[in-house]
XYZ file of C-alpha atoms in Angstrom:
242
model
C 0.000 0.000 0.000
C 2.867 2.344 1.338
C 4.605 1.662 -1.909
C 1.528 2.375 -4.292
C 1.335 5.534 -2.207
C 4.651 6.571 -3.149
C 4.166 5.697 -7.214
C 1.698 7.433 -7.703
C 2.827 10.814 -5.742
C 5.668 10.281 -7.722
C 3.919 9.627 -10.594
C 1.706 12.504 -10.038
C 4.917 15.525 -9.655
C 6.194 14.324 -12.457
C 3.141 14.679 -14.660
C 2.969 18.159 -13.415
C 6.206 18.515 -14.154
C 5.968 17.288 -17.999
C 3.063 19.748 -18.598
C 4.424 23.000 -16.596
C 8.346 22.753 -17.709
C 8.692 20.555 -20.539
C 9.259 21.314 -24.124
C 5.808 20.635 -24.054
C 5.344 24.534 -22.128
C 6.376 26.802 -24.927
C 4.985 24.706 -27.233
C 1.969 25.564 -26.237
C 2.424 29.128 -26.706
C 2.310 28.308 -30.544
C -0.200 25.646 -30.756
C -3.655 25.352 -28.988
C -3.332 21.598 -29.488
C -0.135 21.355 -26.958
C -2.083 23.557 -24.744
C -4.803 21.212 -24.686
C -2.276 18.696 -23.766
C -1.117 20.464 -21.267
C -4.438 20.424 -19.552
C -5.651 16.957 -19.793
C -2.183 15.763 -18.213
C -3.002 18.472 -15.163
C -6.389 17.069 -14.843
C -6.675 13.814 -16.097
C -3.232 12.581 -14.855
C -1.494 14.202 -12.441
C -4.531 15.580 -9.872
C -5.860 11.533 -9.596
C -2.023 10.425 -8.559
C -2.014 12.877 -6.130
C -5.606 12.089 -4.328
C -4.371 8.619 -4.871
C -1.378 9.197 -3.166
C -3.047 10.866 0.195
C 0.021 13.088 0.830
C -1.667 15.629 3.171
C -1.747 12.770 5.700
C 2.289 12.106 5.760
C 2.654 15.926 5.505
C 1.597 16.012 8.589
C 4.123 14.211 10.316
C 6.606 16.735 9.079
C 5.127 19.002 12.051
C 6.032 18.272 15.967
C 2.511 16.764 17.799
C 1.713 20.023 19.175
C 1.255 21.893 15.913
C -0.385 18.090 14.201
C -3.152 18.412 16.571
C -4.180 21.844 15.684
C -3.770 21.904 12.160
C -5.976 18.555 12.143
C -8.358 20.353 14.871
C -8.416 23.459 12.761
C -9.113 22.201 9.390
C -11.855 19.659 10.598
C -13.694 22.201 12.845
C -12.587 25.561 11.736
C -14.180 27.537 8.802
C -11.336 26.170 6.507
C -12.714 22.473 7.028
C -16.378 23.319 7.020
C -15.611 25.438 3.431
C -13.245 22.155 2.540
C -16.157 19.499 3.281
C -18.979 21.781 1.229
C -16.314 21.985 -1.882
C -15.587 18.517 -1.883
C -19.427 17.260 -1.927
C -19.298 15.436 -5.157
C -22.176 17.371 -6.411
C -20.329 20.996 -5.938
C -17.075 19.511 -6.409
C -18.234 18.064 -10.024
C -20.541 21.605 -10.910
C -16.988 23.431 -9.766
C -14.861 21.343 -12.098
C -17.137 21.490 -15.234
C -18.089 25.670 -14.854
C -13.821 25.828 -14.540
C -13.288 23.790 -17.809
C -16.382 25.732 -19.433
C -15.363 29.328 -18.829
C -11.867 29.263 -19.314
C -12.288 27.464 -23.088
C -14.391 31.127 -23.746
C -13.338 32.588 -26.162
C -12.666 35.776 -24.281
C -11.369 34.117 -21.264
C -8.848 32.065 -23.015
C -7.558 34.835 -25.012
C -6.689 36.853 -21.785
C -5.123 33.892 -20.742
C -2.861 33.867 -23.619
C -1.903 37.222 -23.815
C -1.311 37.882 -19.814
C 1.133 35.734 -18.045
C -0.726 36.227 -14.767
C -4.000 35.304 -15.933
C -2.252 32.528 -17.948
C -1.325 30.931 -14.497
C -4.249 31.513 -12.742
C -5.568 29.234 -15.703
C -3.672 26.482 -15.208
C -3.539 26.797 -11.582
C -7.576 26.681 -11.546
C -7.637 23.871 -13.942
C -5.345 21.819 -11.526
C -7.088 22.873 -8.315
C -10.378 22.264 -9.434
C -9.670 18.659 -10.734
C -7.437 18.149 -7.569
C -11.017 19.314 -5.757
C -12.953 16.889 -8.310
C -10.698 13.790 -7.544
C -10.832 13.834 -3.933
C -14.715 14.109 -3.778
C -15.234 11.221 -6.038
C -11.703 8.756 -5.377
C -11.656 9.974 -1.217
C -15.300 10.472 -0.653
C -16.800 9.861 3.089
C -18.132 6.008 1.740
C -14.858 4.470 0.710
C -15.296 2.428 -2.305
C -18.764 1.828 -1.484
C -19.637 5.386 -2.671
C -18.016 4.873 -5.982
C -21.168 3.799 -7.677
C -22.532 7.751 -6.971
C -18.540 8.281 -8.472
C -19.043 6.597 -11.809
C -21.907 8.885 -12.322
C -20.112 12.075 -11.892
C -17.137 10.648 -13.615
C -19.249 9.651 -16.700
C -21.247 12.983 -17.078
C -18.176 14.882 -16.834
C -16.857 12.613 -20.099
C -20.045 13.718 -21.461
C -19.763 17.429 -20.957
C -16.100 17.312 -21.862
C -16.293 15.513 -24.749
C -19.333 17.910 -26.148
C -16.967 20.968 -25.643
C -14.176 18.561 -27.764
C -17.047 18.119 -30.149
C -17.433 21.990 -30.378
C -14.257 22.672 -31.275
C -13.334 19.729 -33.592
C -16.584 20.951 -35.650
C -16.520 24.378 -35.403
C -16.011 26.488 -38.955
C -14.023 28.824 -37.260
C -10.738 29.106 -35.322
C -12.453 30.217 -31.335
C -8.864 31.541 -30.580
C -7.753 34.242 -32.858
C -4.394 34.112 -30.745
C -3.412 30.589 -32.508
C -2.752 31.618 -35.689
C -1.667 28.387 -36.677
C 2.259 26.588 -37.061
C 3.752 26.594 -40.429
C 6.581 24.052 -38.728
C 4.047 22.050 -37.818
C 2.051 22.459 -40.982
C -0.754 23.162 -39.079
C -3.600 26.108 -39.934
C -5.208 27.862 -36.616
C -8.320 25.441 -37.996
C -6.495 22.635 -38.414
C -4.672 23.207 -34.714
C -8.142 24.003 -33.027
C -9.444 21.039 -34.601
C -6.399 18.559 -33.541
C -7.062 20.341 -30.003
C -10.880 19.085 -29.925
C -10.188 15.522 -31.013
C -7.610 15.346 -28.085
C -10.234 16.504 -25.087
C -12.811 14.249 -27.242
C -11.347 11.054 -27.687
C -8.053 10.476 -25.680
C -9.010 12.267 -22.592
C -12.472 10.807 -22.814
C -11.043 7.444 -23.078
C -9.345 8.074 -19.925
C -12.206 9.574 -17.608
C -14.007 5.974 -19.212
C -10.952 3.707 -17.659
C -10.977 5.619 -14.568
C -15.247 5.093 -13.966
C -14.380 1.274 -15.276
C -11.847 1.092 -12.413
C -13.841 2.785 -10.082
C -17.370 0.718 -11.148
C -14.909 -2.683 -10.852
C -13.904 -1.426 -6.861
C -17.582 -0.895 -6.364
C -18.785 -4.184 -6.880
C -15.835 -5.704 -4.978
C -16.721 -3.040 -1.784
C -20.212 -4.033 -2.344
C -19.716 -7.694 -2.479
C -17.387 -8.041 0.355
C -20.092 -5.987 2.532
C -22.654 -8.384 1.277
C -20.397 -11.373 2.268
C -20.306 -10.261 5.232
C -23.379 -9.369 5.951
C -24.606 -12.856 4.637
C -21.745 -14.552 7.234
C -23.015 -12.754 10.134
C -26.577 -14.174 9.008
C -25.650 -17.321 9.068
C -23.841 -17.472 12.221
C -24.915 -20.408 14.474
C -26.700 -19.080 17.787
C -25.196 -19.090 20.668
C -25.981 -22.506 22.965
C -27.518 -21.714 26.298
């Protein structure tokens, strides 16, 4: 367990890493269809390690037992853990995710994105957060594995949603990003690149959001059937003799 921990908080920096500074970075300052990359691996990849990995938990022993107590005391009482347990309701935490992903592929939001550093890392930083937020309500929810059948639902309307947006774009007429004028190196028109863009939050990344809701229907039914085995074992248990 400790060691699946570890891969996948590994696994998780380095995906953030390979998006933020790789070649893959500037890039995307030329084509909206390494941008899009960019994204998916921030969302799709690296914020689902992390959850996975639970590294707020060892964190904490980095603190002496004094200061552990009140940081756990504070963020499960104070206003901090009340705000944390409302955002993290997979309800708001799925309506958060999908309104981030929405308003930043506006046209208008986008562009200032692309033209201002600053708002070009609040971007990315929301896009990360936000799936970071989405993860943990669905993968760490209050149920366990027992709640991932609520889970798969989330996880498959937000392939849904995603992939319409992917749709959008892939079929659009017109470049949505005036910004992206294209790559001659890549032989690419601002069309062309827009379309490549859509087909990757379509396809691949929908692909992906499927495995994950296959994984997470396939722990289900084992959480369910173990509580059901169980359950059925207690049943059957012999009375006690008087």
């Amino acid at each position: 367990m400790l060691v699946r921990k570890a891969l996948a908080y590994t696994g998780g920096w380095l995906f953030v890493a390979m998006a933020l500074v790789s070649p893959l970075d500037p890039l995307s300052d030329v084509l909206f269809s390494a941008h899009m990359v960019q994204h998916e691996i921030l969302i799709l990849l690296a914020a689902p390690l992390l959850v996975l990995s639970r590294p707020i938990a060892v964190a904490l022993w980095a603190f002496p037992r004094g200061w552990r107590r009140f940081l756990v005391r504070f963020f499960s009482t104070g206003w901090i853990g009340r705000f944390w347990r409302r955002a993290t309701a997979p309800f708001a935490a799925w309506a958060i995710h999908g309104f981030v992903i929405w308003t930043w592929h506006a046209p208008v939001f986008f562009q200032a994105a692309l033209r201002h550093e600053d708002v070009h890392t609040l971007q990315h930083l929301s896009f990360f957060v936000s799936a970071l937020v989405f993860w943990w309500a669905i993968i760490r929810g209050g149920e366990g594995a027992r709640g991932y059948g609520a889970g798969v639902l989330y996880v498959f309307s937000t392939t849904v949603h995603t992939s319409l947006l992917g749709a959008l774009l892939t079929f659009s007429r017109q470049p949505w990003y005036p910004a992206y004028g294209g790559s001659a190196a890549a032989g690419l028109s601002a069309l062309e690149d827009q379309q490549l863009a859509g087909l990757i939050m379509w396809v691949p990344a929908g692909a992906i959001y499927l495995l994950i809701a296959l994984g997470m229907f396939a722990a289900w039914l084992e959480a369910v059937g173990k509580s059901a085995g169980g359950a059925a074992v207690r049943f059957r248990a012999p009375l006690p003799r008087g």
